[in-house]
XYZ file of C-alpha atoms in Angstrom:
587
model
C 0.000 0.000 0.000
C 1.385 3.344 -1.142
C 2.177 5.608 2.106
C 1.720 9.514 2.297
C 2.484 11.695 4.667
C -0.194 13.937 6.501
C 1.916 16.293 8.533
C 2.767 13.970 11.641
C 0.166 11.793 10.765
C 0.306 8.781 8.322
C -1.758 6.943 5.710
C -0.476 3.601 5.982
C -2.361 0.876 6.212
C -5.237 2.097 7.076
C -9.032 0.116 7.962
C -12.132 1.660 6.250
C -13.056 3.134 9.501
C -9.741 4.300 9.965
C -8.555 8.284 10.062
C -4.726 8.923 9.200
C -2.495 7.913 12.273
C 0.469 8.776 14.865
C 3.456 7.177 14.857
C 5.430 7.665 18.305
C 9.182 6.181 19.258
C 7.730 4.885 23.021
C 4.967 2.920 24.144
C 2.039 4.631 24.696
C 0.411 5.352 28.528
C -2.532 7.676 28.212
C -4.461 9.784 25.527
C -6.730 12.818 25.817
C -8.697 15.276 23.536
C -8.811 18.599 24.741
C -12.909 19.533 25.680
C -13.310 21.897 22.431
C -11.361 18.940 20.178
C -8.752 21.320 19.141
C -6.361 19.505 20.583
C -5.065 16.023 21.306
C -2.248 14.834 24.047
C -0.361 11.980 24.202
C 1.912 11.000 27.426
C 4.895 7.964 26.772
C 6.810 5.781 28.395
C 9.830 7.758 27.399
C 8.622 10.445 30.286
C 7.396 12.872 26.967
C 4.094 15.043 26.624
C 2.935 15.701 23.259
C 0.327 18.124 22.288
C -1.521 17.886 18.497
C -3.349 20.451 16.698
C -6.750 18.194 15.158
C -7.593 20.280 12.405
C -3.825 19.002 11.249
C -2.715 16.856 13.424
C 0.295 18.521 13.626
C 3.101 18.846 16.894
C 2.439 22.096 18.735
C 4.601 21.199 21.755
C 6.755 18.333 23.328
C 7.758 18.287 26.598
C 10.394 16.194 28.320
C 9.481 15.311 31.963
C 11.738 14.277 34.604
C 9.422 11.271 35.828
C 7.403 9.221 33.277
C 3.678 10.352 33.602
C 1.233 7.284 33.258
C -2.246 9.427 33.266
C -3.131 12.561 31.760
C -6.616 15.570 31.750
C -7.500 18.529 30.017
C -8.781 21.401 32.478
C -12.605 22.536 31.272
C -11.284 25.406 29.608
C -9.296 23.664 27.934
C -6.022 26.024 28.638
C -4.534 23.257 31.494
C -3.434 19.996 31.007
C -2.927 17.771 34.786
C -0.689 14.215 34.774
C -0.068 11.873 37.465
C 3.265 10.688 37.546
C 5.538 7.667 38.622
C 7.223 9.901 40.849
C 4.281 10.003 42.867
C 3.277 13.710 42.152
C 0.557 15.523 40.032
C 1.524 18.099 38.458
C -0.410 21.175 36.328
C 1.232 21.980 33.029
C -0.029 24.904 30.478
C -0.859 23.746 27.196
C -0.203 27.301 25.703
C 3.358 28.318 27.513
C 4.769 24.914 27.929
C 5.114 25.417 31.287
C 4.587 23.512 34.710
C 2.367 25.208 37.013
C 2.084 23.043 40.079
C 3.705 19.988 41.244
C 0.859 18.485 44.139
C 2.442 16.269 46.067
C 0.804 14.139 49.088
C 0.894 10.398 47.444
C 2.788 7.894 48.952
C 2.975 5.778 45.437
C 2.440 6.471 41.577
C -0.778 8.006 40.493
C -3.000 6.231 38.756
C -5.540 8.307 37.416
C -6.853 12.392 37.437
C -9.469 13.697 36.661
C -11.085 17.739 36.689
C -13.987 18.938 38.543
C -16.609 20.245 35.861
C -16.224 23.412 37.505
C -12.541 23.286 36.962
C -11.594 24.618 40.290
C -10.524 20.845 41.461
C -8.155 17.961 40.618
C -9.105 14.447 42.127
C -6.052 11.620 41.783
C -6.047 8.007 42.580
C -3.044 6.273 43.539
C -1.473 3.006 44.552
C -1.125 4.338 47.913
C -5.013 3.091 47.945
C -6.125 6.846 48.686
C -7.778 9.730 46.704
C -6.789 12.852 46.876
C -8.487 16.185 45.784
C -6.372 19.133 45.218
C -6.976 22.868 44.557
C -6.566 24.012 40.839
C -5.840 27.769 42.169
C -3.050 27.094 44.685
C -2.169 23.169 44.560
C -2.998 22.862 48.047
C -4.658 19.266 49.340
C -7.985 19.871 50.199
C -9.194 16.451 51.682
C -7.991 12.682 51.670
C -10.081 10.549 50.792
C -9.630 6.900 52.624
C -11.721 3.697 52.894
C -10.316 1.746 49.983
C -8.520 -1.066 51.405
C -6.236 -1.769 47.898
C -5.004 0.344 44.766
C -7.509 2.692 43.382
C -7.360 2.609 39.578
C -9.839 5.725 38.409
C -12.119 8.233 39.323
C -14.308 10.358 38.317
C -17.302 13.531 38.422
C -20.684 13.265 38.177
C -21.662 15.928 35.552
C -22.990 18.212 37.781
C -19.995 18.098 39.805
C -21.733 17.024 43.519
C -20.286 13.340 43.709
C -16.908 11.817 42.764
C -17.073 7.862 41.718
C -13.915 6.002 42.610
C -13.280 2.082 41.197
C -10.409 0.078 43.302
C -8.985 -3.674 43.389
C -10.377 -4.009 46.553
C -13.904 -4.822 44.908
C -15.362 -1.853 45.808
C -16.921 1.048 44.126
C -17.214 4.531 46.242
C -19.098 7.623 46.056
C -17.957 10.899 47.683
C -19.067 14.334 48.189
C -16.023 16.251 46.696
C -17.027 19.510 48.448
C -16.417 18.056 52.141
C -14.513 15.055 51.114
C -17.000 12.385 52.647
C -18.275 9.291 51.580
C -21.851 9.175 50.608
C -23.644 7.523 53.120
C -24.541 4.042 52.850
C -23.445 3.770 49.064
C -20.585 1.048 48.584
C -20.828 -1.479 45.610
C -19.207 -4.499 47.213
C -17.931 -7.459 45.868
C -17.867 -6.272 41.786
C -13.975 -6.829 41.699
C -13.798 -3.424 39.754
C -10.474 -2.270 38.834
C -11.249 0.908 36.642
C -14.732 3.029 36.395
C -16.464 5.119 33.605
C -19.435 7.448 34.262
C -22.143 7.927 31.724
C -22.466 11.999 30.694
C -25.763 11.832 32.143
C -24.876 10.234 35.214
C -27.239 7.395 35.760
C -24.509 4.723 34.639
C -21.202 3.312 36.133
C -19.656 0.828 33.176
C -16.365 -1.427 34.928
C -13.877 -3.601 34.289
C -14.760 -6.770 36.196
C -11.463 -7.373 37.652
C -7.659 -6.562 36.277
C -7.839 -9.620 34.332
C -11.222 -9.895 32.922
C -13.042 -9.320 29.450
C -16.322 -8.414 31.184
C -17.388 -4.963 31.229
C -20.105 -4.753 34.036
C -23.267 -1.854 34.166
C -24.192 -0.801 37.569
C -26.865 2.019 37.707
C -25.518 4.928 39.497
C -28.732 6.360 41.420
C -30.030 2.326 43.156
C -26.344 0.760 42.775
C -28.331 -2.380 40.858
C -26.194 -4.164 38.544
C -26.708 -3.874 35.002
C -25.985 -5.900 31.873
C -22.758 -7.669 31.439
C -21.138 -6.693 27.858
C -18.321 -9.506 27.174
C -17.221 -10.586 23.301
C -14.322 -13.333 25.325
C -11.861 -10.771 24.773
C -8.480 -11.147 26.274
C -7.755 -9.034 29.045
C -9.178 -5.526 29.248
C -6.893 -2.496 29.721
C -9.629 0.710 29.303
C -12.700 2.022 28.978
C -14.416 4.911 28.364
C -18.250 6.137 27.756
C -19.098 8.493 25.083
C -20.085 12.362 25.910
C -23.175 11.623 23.513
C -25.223 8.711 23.344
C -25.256 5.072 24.667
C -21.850 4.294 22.954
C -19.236 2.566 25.090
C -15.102 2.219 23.865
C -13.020 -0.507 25.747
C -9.350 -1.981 24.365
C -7.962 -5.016 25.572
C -4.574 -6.794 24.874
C -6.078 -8.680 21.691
C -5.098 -5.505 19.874
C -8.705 -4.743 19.426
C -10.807 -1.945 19.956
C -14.287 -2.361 20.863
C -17.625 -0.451 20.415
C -20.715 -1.194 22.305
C -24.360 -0.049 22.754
C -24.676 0.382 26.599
C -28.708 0.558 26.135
C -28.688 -2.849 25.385
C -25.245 -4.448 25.377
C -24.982 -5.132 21.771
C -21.301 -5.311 20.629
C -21.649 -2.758 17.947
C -18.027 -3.421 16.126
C -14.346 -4.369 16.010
C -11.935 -2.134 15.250
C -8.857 -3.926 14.030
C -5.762 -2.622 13.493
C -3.005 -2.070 15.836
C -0.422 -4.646 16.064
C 0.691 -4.701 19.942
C -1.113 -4.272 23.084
C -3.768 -1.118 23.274
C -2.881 0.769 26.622
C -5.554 3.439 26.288
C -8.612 4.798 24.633
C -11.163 7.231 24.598
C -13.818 9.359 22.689
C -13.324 12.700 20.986
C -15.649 15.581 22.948
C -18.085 15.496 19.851
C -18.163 11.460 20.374
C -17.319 10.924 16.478
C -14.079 9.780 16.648
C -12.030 7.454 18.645
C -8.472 7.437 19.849
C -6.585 4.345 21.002
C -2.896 4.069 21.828
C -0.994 0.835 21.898
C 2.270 -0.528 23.320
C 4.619 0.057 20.301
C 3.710 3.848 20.078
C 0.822 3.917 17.639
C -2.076 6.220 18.222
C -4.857 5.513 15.706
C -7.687 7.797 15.311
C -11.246 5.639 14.492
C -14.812 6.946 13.205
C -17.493 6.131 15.355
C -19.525 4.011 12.921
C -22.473 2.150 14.254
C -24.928 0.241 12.288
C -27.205 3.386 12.020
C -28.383 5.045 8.728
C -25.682 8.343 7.764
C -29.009 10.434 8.973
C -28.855 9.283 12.599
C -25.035 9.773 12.644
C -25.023 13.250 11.935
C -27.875 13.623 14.675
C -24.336 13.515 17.079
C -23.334 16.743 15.874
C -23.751 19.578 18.205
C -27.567 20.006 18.929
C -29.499 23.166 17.064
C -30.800 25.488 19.575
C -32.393 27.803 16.920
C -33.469 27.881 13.287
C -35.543 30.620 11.203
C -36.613 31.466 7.840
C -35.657 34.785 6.288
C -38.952 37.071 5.568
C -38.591 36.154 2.318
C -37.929 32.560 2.626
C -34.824 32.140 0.695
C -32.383 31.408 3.260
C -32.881 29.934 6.881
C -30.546 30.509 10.124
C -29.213 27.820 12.430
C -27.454 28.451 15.348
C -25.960 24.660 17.641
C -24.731 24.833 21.263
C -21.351 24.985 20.340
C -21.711 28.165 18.919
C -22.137 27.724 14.857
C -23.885 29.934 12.969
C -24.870 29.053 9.602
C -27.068 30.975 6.914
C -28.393 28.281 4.582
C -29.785 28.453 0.906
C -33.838 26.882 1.791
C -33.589 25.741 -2.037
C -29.989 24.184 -2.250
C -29.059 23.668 1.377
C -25.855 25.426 0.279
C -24.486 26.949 3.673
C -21.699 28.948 4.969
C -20.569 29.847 8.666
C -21.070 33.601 9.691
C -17.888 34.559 11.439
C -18.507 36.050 15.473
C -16.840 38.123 17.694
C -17.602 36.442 20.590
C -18.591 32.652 21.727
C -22.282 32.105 21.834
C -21.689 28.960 23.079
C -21.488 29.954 26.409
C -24.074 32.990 25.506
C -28.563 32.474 25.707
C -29.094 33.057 22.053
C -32.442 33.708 19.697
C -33.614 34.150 16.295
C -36.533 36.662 16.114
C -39.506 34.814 13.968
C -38.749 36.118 10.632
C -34.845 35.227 10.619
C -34.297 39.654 10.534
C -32.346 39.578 13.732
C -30.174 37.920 15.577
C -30.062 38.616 19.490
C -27.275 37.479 21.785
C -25.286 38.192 24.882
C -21.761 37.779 24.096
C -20.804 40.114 27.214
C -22.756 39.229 30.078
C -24.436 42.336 30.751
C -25.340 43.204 27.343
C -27.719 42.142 24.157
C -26.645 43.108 20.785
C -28.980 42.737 17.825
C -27.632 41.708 14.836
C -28.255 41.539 11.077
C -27.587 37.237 10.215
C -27.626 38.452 6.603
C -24.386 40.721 6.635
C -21.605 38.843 5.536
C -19.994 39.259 9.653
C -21.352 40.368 12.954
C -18.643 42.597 13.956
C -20.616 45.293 14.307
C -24.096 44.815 16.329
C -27.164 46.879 14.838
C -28.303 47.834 18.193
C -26.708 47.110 22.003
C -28.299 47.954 25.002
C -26.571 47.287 28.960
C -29.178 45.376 31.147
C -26.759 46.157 34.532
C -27.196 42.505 35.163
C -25.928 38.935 34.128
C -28.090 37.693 31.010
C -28.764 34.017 31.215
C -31.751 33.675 28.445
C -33.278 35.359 25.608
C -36.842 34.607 23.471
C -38.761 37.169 21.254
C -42.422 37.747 20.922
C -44.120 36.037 18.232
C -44.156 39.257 16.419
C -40.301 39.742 16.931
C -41.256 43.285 18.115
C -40.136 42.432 22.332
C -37.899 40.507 23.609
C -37.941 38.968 27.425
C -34.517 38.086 29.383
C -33.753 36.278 32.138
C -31.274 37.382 34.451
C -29.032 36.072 37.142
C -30.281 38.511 39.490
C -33.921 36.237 39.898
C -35.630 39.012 37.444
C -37.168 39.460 34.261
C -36.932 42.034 32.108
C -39.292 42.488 28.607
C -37.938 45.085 26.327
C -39.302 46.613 23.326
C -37.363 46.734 20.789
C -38.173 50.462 19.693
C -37.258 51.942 23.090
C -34.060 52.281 24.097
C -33.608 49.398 27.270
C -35.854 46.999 28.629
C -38.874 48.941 30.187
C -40.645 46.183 32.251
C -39.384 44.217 35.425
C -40.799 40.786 36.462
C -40.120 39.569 40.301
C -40.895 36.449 41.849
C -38.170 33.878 41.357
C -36.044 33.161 44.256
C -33.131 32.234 41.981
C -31.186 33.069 38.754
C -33.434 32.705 35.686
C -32.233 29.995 33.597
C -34.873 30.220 30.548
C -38.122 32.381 29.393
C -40.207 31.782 26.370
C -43.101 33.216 25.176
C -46.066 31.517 24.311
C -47.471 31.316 20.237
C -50.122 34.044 21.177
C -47.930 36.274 22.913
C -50.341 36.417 26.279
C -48.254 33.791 28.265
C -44.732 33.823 29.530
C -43.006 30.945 31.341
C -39.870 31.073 32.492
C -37.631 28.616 34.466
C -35.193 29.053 37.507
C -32.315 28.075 39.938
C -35.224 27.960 42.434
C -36.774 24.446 41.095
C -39.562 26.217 40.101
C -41.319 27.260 36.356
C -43.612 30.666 36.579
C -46.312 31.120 34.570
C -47.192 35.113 33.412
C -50.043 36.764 32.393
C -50.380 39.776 30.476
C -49.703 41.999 27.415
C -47.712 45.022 26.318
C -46.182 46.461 29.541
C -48.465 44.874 32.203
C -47.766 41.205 33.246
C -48.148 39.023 36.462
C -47.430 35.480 38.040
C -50.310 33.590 37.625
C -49.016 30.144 38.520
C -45.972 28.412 40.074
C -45.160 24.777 38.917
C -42.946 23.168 41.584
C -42.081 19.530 41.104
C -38.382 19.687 40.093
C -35.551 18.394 42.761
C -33.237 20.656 40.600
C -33.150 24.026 38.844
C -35.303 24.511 36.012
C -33.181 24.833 32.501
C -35.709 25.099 29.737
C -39.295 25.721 28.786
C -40.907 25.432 25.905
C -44.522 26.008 24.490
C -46.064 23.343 22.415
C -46.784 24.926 18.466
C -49.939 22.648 18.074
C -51.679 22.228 21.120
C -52.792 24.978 23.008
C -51.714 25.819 26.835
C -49.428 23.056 26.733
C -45.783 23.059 27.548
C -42.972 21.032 28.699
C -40.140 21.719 31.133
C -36.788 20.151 31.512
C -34.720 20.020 34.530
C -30.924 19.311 35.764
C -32.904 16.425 37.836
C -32.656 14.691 34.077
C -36.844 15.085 33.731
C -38.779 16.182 31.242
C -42.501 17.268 31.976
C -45.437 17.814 29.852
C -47.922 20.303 32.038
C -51.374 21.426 30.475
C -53.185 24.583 31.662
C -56.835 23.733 32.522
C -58.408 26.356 33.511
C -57.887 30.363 33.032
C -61.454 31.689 34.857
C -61.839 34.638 36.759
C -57.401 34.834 36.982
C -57.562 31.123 38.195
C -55.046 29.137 36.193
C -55.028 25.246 37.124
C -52.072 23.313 35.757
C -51.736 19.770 35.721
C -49.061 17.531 34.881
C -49.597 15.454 31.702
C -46.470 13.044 32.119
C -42.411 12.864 33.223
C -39.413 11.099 32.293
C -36.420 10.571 34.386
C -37.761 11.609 37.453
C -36.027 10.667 40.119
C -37.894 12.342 42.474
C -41.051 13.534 43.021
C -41.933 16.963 45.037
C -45.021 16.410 46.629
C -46.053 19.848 48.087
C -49.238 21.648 46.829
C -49.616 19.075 44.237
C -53.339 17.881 43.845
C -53.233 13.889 43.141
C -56.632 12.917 41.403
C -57.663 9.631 39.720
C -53.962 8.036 40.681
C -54.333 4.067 40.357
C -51.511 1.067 41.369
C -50.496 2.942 43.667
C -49.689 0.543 47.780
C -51.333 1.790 50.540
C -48.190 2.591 51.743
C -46.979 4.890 48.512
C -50.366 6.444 49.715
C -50.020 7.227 52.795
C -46.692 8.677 52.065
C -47.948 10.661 49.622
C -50.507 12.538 51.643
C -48.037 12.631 54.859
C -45.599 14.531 53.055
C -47.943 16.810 51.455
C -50.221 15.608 48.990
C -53.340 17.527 49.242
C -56.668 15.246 48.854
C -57.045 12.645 51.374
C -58.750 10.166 49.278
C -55.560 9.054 48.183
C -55.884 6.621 51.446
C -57.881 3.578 52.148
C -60.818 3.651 53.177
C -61.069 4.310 57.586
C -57.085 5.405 57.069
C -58.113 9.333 56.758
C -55.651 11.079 59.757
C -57.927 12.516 62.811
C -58.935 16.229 62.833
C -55.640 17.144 65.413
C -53.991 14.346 65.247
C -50.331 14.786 64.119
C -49.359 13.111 61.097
């Protein structure tokens, strides 16, 4: 097969679900993409740190370190890069200087594993001193120990939202912590699953191990009851990593067969083989976008895979970044998209010819919106700020119109009409502007919390919006003169998004960090008394009880009922018959 050079990267040899790959001089200990996928490191066995650039995969830096570094993280932001070392420190090292940072040192043996806090602000490290250890990004300081394994702890790592850290060990265990006080979560110990390494789903609800340090098995445990799960084996030889995709059910592992393999975590199917290395894979994991895979083996190969499932080429492209707004132009000949990673693309409706619009600023971590006819564009690329802009110029460099809100913007809709807009702030308000006066004229109050999302409803008479408080308001009004008409409690976490259904009248659905999703219907709107009633939930974990009318409930124990109505159900029917509490009598 002919060979030709890519930059660093090489076309030799390579499967059909192959992309060009890396040829190193050492053995291979640990690989990592960068959270944006700009970038790619590599750590060897000849102590070096490599950095690639993945639009080429080209060297930006190598870096010689004194001790050979067997486990390597990006930072959030992407800007820091953490290792564990056989020298039995962590250190911090920037990926733009070159430089070290911090050397953290506490461990009494080599580090096995790192991993940041989604926040950023905090390093955890395993090590074969059979201890965790969770460090302070800022100053490198040790902020707690973290001791009940009784062997080598191999991994952990965050929950998604940060509030528990999930540690895997030889001693059979599997541990949750609280990495804010450095506790162990009471009561919740996996015994006797002979883990040696843990992954965590991105939504949480998943733990995926390697049965043991010398078994093929991959075992599921669900993360919320600590059940056990499927078993995904394909009598593999020995596995040596595993990692779960940041979107979907997809599941990577490598074992010393040379193989890599991809499975469907939903329902344990082995999804494919990917063949190709010649010498023992060390390491593996997915790209942030969860399209690609990287895998580096023993003689210094890194090969870069294509996450190809057994899916039509339309539900593959359904992984790329999620749109969070479209519009037509008023005249229909081009539409706007806008994902959560910040694209914006103008798009021919006839051809479906596109081309990115170029931004000053990074709307992914911005509330965005298209007004209705695809005119404007409104977003918050400072925080106190909204700029309107023209998606039709050829940049947005310039804003039409900007006005300063004196607060931090956290979400954006228009009126149907595209004449007002309503934000939600993290100050717990709400503020409606019209578009031909100068600043937002109208303040709503009544959250307790930081307003995470507002929409307005297809009429234009209803606004919900969504908080930090747990809690969805309902408004009534029009033009400058709105109120709360309703509070929808429920939610055991902050309230993200909203939306209004487009075909069915007074209906809208809510979704939640709690991982539900809630369909409510308004009932009634007589004489200013709105009744809302929940249709149906997903994911819910929990279930707030307070205020909430239960009517017409069935399978329920007499047990679940009398729980229900002691912790605040209103209607006493909900128990059996000669069960209703006393008039005084405590409950």
């Amino acid at each position: 097969m002919r060979k030709v050079d890519f930059g660093d990267a090489q076309l030799d040899d390579i499967g059909f679900e192959e992309l060009p790959y890396l040829k190193e001089r050492s053995p291979v200990n640990a690989v990592a993409f960068s959270p944006n996928g700009r970038m790619f490191a590599v750590t060897l066995q000849d102590r070096s740190l490599i950095t690639y650039d993945t639009t080429t995969w080209t060297r930006v830096r190598q870096h010689k370190k004194q001790s050979e570094a067997v486990t390597i993280a990006f930072s959030p932001n992407n800007r820091h890069l953490a290792f564990g070392s056989k020298d039995w420190t962590c250190r911090l090292w920037d990926t733009v200087s070159g430089k070290d940072l911090l050397v953290m040192e506490g461990h009494t043996n080599l580090v096995n594993s790192v991993a940041f806090s989604p926040c950023g602000n905090q390093i955890a490290s395993t090590g074969q001193d059979s201890t965790i250890r969770l460090w302070s990004l800022e100053t490198g300081v040790c902020l707690f120990v973290l001791s009940g394994h009784e062997d080598i702890v191999l991994s952990a790592r965050y929950s998604g939202d940060g509030r528990r850290l999930v540690s895997g060990s030889l001693d059979g265990t599997i541990r949750v912590w609280d990495p804010e006080t450095g506790a162990p979560e009471a009561g919740w110990v996996i015994p006797h699953v002979s883990a040696s390494r843990v992954a965590l789903s991105a939504d949480g609800r998943l733990f995926a191990l390697m049965a043991g340090i010398t078994s093929s098995r991959i075992c599921l445990v669900y993360a919320i009851t600590g059940e056990k799960g499927l078993i995904l084996d394909d009598d593999a030889d020995e596995l040596t990593d595993i990692a779960f995709s940041p979107i979907g059910d997809f599941i990577v592992s490598s074992s010393q067969d040379n193989t890599v393999r991809l499975w469907n975590s939903s329902n344990g199917q082995l999804i494919s083989r990917l063949s190709g290395h010649s010498m023992r894979i060390n390491t593996c994991t997915f790209s942030p976008d969860g399209l690609q895979i990287a895998s580096g083996d023993h003689g210094g190969t890194i090969r870069i895979w294509e996450v190809i499932t057994n899916r039509s080429s339309s539900l593959i492209q359904q992984l790329a970044a999620e749109v969070r707004a479209v519009a037509y132009s008023h005249d229909g000949q081009f539409i706007i998209s806008h994902r959560i990673n910040g694209a914006i693309q103008r798009w021919d409706s006839s051809s479906g010819s596109s081309r990115s619009i170029p931004l000053p600023f990074a709307p992914d971590v911005c509330p965005s919106a298209i007004s209705p006819n695809g005119q404007w564009f409104a977003s918050g690329p400072v925080p106190s700020r909204v700029r309107l802009f023209d998606p039709r110029a050829k940049d947005l460099r310039q804003p039409l119109r900007e006005v300063c809100i004196l607060d931090t913007l956290l979400s954006i809709d228009y009126s149907p009409e595209g004449r007002r807009l309503v934000l939600g702030t993290g100050g717990s308000s709400i503020l409606l502007w019209d578009l031909h006066s100068d600043k937002p004229d109208v303040k709503l109050r009544g959250h307790t919390g930081a307003v995470k999302c507002v929409a307005y409803s297809p009429c234009g008479k209803w606004i919900l919006s969504g908080g930090r408080d747990k809690t969805a308001r309902l408004w009534s009004g029009e033009v400058d003169s709105w109120s709360c008409v309703a509070v929808v409690s429920g939610c055991s976490e902050a309230v993200t998004s909203v939306a209004w259904n487009p075909v069915v009248r007074l209906e809208f659905v809510t979704g939640s960090e709690d991982g539900s999703v809630r369909v409510w219907r308004i009932s009634s709107t007589e004489a200013g008394k709105v009744s809302i009633r929940m249709n149906w939930g997903s994911h819910i974990g929990q279930l707030c009880t307070t205020d909430l009318t239960f009517k017409g409930a069935v399978g329920l124990s007499s047990l679940s009922q009398r729980l229900l109505v002691q912790r605040g159900a209103i209607g006493d029917s909900l128990l059996p018959e000669g069960d209703e509490p006393e008039e005084g009598k405590g409950e």
